[in-house]
Short mmCIF file of C-alpha atoms and ligand atoms in Angstrom, two decimals:
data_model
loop_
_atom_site.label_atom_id
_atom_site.label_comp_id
_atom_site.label_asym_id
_atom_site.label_seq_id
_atom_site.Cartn_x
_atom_site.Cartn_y
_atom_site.Cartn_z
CA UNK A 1 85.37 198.00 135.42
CA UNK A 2 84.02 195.17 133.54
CA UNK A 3 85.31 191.46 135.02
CA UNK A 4 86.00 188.72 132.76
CA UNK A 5 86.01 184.90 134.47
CA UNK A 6 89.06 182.00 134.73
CA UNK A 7 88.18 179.54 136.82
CA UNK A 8 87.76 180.54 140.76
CA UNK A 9 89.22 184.07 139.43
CA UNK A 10 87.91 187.17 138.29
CA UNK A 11 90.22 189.43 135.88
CA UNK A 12 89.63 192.43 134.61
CA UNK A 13 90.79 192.55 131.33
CA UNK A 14 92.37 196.48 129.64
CA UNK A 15 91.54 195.72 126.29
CA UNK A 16 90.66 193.04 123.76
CA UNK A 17 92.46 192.91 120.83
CA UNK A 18 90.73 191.48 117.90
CA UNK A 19 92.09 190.22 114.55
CA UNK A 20 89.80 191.04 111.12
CA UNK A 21 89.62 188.85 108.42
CA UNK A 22 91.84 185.84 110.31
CA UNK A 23 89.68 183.05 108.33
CA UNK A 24 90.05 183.08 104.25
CA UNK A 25 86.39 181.91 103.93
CA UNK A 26 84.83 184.82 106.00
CA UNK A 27 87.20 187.41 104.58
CA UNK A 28 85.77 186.60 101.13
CA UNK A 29 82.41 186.75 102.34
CA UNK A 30 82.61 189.99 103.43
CA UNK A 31 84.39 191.17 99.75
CA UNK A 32 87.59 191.99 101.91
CA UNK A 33 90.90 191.15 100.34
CA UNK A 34 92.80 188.68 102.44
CA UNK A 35 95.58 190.37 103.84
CA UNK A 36 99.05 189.72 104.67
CA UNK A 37 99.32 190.82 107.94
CA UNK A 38 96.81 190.63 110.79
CA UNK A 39 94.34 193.09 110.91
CA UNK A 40 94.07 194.66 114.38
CA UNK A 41 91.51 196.67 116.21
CA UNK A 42 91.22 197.34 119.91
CA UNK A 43 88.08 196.78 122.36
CA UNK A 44 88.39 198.72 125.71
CA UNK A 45 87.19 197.39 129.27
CA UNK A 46 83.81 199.04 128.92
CA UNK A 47 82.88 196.74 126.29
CA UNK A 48 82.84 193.39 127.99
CA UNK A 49 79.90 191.69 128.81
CA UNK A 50 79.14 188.32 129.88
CA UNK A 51 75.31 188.91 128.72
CA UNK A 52 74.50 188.90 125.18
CA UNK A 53 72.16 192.00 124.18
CA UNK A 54 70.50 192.71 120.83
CA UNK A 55 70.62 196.10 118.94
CA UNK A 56 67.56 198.15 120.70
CA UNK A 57 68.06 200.76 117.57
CA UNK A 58 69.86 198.72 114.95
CA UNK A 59 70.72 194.97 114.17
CA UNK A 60 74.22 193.83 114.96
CA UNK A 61 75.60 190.68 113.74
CA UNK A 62 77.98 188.16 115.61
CA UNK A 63 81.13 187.13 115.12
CA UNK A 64 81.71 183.77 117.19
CA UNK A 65 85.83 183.85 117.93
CA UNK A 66 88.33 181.15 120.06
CA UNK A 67 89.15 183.71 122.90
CA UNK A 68 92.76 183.93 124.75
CA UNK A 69 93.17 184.66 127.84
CA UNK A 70 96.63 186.49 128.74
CA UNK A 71 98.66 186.28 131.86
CA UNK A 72 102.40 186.77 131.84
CA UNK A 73 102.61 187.73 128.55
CA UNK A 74 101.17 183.68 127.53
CA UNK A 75 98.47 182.31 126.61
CA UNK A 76 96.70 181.02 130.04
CA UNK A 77 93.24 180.41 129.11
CA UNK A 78 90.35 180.20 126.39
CA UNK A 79 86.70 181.19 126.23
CA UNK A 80 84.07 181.18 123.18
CA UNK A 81 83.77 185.25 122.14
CA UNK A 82 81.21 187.02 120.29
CA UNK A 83 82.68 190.18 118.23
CA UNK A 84 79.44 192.10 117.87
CA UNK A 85 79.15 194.34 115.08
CA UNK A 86 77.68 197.03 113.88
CA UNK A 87 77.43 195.40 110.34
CA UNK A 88 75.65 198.88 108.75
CA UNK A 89 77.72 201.67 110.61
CA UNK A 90 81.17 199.86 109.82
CA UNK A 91 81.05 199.67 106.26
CA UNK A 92 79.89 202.95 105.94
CA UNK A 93 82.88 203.66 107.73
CA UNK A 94 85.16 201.47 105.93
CA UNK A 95 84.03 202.97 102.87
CA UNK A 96 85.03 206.14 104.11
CA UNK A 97 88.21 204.68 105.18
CA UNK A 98 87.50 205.74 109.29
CA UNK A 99 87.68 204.07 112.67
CA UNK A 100 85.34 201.23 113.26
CA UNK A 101 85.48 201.65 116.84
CA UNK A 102 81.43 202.88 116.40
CA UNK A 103 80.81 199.78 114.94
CA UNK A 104 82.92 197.13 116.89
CA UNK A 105 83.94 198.88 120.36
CA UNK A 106 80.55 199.90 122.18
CA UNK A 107 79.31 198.47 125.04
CA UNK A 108 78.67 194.87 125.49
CA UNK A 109 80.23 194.49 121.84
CA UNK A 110 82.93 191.87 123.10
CA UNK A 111 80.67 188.96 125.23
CA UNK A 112 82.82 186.03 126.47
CA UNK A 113 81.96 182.63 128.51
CA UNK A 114 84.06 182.28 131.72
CA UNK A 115 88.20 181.18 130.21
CA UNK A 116 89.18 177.67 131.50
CA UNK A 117 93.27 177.12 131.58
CA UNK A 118 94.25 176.09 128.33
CA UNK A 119 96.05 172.61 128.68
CA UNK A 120 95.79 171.24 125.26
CA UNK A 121 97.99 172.38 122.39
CA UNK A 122 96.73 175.89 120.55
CA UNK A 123 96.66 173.92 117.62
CA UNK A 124 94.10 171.55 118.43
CA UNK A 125 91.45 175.03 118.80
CA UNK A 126 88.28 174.64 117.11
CA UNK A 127 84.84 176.29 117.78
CA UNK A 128 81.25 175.73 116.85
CA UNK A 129 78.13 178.41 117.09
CA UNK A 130 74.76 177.20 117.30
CA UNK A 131 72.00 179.25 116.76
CA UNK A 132 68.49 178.26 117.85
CA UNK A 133 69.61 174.81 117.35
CA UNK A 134 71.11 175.43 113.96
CA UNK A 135 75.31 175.02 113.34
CA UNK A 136 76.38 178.74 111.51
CA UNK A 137 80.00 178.69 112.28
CA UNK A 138 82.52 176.24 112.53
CA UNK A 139 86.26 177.01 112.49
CA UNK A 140 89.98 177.14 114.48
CA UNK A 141 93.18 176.66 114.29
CA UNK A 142 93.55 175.09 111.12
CA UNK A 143 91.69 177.83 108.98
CA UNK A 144 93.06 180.80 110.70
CA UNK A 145 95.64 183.21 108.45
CA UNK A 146 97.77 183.94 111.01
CA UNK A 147 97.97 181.62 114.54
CA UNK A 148 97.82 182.29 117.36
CA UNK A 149 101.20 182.13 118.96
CA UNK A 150 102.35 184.60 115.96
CA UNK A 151 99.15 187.08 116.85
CA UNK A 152 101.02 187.21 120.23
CA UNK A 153 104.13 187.98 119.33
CA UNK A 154 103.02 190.68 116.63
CA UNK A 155 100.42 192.23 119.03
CA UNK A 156 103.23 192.43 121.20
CA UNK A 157 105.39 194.49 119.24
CA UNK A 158 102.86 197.14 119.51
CA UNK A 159 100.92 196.91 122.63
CA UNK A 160 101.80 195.42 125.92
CA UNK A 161 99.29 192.40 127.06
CA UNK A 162 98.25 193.29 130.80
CA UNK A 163 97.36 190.26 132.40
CA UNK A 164 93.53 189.49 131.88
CA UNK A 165 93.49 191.07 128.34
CA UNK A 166 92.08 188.78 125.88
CA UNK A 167 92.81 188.21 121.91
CA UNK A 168 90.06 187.57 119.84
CA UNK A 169 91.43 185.32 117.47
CA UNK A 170 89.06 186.09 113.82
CA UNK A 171 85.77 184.36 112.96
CA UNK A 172 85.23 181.65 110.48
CA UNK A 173 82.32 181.92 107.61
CA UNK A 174 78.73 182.31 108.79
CA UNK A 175 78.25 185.28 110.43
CA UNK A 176 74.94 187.16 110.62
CA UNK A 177 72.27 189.33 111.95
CA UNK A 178 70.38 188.37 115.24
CA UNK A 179 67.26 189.16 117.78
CA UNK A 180 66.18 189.27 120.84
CA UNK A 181 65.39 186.06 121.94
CA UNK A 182 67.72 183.82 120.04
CA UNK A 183 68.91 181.19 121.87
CA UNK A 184 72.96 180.83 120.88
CA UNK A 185 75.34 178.04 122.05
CA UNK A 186 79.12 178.52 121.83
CA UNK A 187 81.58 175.22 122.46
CA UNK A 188 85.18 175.36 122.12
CA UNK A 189 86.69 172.33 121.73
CA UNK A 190 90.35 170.52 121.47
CA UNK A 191 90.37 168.63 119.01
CA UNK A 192 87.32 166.04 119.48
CA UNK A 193 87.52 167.17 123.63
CA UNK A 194 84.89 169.55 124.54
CA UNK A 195 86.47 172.20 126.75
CA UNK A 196 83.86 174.47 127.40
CA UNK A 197 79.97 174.77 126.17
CA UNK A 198 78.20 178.49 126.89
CA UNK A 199 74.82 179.64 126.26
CA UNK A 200 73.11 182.64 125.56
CA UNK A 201 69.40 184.24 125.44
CA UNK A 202 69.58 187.38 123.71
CA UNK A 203 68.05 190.10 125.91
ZN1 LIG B 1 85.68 189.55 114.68
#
């Protein structure tokens, strides 16, 4: 089973659980209507990486997402995600109205920095993605649909949060197609704090 870090600990998360379209800016982007209640899909365990890998057949994109990190049913930590997608295999099935799990749940699709504990308020969240030294995403808190604390308790009515599962909270504007050998940066930050700063080659 795949191992996700939190400090000295290693957890091993069931699933992810990842909201679509949680940012206005990249809903419209992507010509989805903005909806009015949180679109959910599922990661499992076999999908978690802490290396970033390219497509070897076909080009995924990134998604860079605040991460939380659930123990006891709260939210304990948070890491900088990367939703990989399958951009060209999920709107085909989208427009046939199926499961996206080819495009969004195979392996190494949902890459995460080690979690630190989360001691600031939720609200101050905000992340930034640099790629090869150029800012393409910028988001949090502030620009999400639905928040976080309100993800939790409607995730909960549906599935139970195993301690080490993670919620992948939506991705601002700015997403796109990368290679091998792009050199990404994730930072989370509260507020003007950095909390956490991870890079990534892409192998
Ligand atoms: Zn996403």
């Amino acid at each position: 089973m795949n191992s996700i870090r939190f400090e000295s600990q290693s957890l091993i998360p069931s699933k992810v659980v990842c909201i679509g379209r949680n940012y206005v800016d990249h809903a419209k982007e992507l010509n989805n209507e903005v909806p009015t209640s949180p679109v959910i899909f599922l990661k499992p365990n076999s999908a978690v990486s802490d290396e970033l890998h390219a497509g070897t057949r076909e080009t995924l994109h990134y998604e860079g997402e605040i991460a939380l990190l659930i123990i006891n049913g709260k939210i304990a930590g948070v890491g900088f995600g990367l939703d990989l997608t399958n951009r060209e295999i999920q709107n085909e099935l989208k427009n046939k109205g199926l499961p996206w799990e080819r495009a969004k749940a195979f392996d190494r699709a949902a890459v995460f920095s080690p979690f630190v504990p989360l001691a600031d308020p939720v609200e101050s969240l905000r992340l930034e993605l640099e790629i090869n030294g150029v800012r393409v995403q910028q988001g949090g808190y502030d620009l999400m649909i639905f928040k976080p604390l309100f993800l939790l308790d409607e995730i909960g009515q549906s599935f139970t949060l195993e301690d080490g599962d993670i919620i992948m909270t939506g991705t601002p504007k700015g997403v796109g197609s990368f290679e091998k050998g792009d050199h990404f940066k994730g930072s989370l930050f509260a507020g003007d704090k950095p909390l956490l700063t991870q890079e990534w080659v892409a192998l």
